[in-house]
Structure formats: structure tokens, C-alpha cells
């Protein structure tokens, strides 16, 4: 017994093209990154490569912190002050000071 079945496949050409373009960009970026890392560390073992990465990351982090230390300190101080102002002891102490000064 034979059965004839007809079916259709709908392909969204634009969606397929967009997916290919998105993945192509990521693939090319990953390949370029790998090539750059391999060329920088071409004459090193896995162990020394890890040490070099650690040194590069440490230097980058130190540079970041040094450039933004004033901003980091200001934000930390503001958060700390905000948290203190919300405590019961702070409000009581401020109440005592205001009573003492008469303001």
C-alpha cells in the first residue's frame, strides 16, 4: 500500500543569513584572539604561559585600580556612611548631639 504525503518546509532566508553573520563575527573574533594569544606566548610552556597571564592580569588590575582609586574610595565612603545613617545607634547618637547643641 502506498501513501503520498506532501509537506512544505518554510525557510526564513533573512533569519538564516542573520544567524550566519552573527556566528561568523564571533568565530572570526575567537580565531583572531587565539592567534594573538598564541603568537604572544609562542615560546612558552603551559606553566610559564599561566604565569605570564597572571602577571598581565595583575598589571591591568593594578593600573585600573590606580586610575580610579579616588572614585572607588568616594563610592565606598558614601556607601558606608549611608549604611551607618540607617542604624539605630547612629540616629540615637545624632539625637544626643542635637540635644546637646540645642539645634
Coordinates of C-alpha atoms in Angstrom, one line a residue:
X1 CA 0.0 0.0 0.0
X2 CA 1.4 3.4 -1.0
X3 CA 0.7 6.7 0.6
X4 CA 1.5 10.0 -0.9
X5 CA 2.4 12.7 1.7
X6 CA 3.0 16.2 0.7
X7 CA 4.8 18.6 3.0
X8 CA 6.4 22.0 2.8
X9 CA 9.4 23.5 4.5
X10 CA 9.4 27.2 5.2
X11 CA 12.8 28.7 5.5
X12 CA 13.3 32.3 6.6
X13 CA 16.2 33.4 4.5
X14 CA 16.7 36.6 6.4
X15 CA 16.9 34.7 9.8
X16 CA 19.4 32.2 8.4
X17 CA 21.5 35.0 7.0
X18 CA 21.5 36.9 10.3
X19 CA 22.4 33.7 12.3
X20 CA 25.3 33.0 9.9
X21 CA 26.6 36.6 10.1
X22 CA 26.3 36.6 14.0
X23 CA 28.2 33.4 14.3
X24 CA 30.8 34.4 11.6
X25 CA 31.6 37.5 13.6
X26 CA 32.1 35.5 16.8
X27 CA 34.1 32.8 15.1
X28 CA 36.4 35.3 13.4
X29 CA 36.8 37.2 16.7
X30 CA 37.6 34.0 18.6
X31 CA 40.1 32.9 15.9
X32 CA 41.9 36.3 16.0
X33 CA 42.0 36.2 19.8
X34 CA 43.5 32.7 19.7
X35 CA 46.1 33.7 17.0
X36 CA 47.1 36.8 19.0
X37 CA 47.5 34.8 22.3
X38 CA 49.4 32.0 20.5
X39 CA 51.8 34.5 18.9
X40 CA 52.4 36.3 22.2
X41 CA 53.0 33.1 24.1
X42 CA 54.5 31.1 21.2
X43 CA 57.8 30.4 23.0
X44 CA 56.4 29.5 26.4
X45 CA 55.3 26.4 28.1
X46 CA 51.8 26.0 29.6
X47 CA 53.2 26.7 33.1
X48 CA 55.0 29.9 32.0
X49 CA 52.0 30.9 29.9
X50 CA 49.9 30.8 33.0
X51 CA 52.4 32.9 34.9
X52 CA 52.6 35.4 32.1
X53 CA 48.7 35.7 32.0
X54 CA 48.7 36.2 35.8
X55 CA 51.3 39.0 35.5
X56 CA 49.4 40.7 32.7
X57 CA 46.1 40.5 34.6
X58 CA 47.8 41.7 37.8
X59 CA 49.3 44.7 35.9
X60 CA 46.0 45.5 34.2
X61 CA 44.1 45.3 37.6
X62 CA 46.7 47.5 39.3
X63 CA 46.5 50.1 36.6
X64 CA 42.7 50.1 36.7
X65 CA 42.7 50.5 40.5
X66 CA 45.3 53.2 40.4
X67 CA 43.5 55.2 37.8
X68 CA 40.2 55.0 39.6
X69 CA 41.2 54.9 43.3
X70 CA 39.7 58.2 44.2
X71 CA 36.4 57.3 42.7
X72 CA 36.4 53.9 44.4
X73 CA 37.2 55.4 47.8
X74 CA 34.5 58.0 47.4
X75 CA 31.8 55.4 46.4
X76 CA 32.9 53.1 49.3
X77 CA 32.8 56.0 51.8
X78 CA 29.3 57.1 50.6
X79 CA 28.0 53.5 50.9
X80 CA 29.5 53.2 54.4
X81 CA 28.1 56.5 55.5
X82 CA 24.7 55.6 54.1
X83 CA 24.7 52.3 56.0
X84 CA 25.7 54.0 59.2
X85 CA 23.0 56.6 58.8
X86 CA 20.4 53.8 58.7
X87 CA 21.4 52.2 62.0
X88 CA 19.6 52.8 65.3
X89 CA 22.8 53.7 67.1
X90 CA 23.7 56.4 64.6
X91 CA 20.2 58.0 64.9
X92 CA 20.5 57.9 68.7
X93 CA 24.0 59.4 68.7
X94 CA 22.8 62.2 66.3
X95 CA 19.8 62.8 68.5
X96 CA 22.1 63.1 71.6
X97 CA 24.4 65.6 69.7
X98 CA 21.4 67.7 68.5
X99 CA 20.0 67.8 72.1
X100 CA 23.4 68.8 73.5
X101 CA 23.9 71.5 70.9
X102 CA 20.4 72.7 71.1
X103 CA 19.7 72.6 67.4

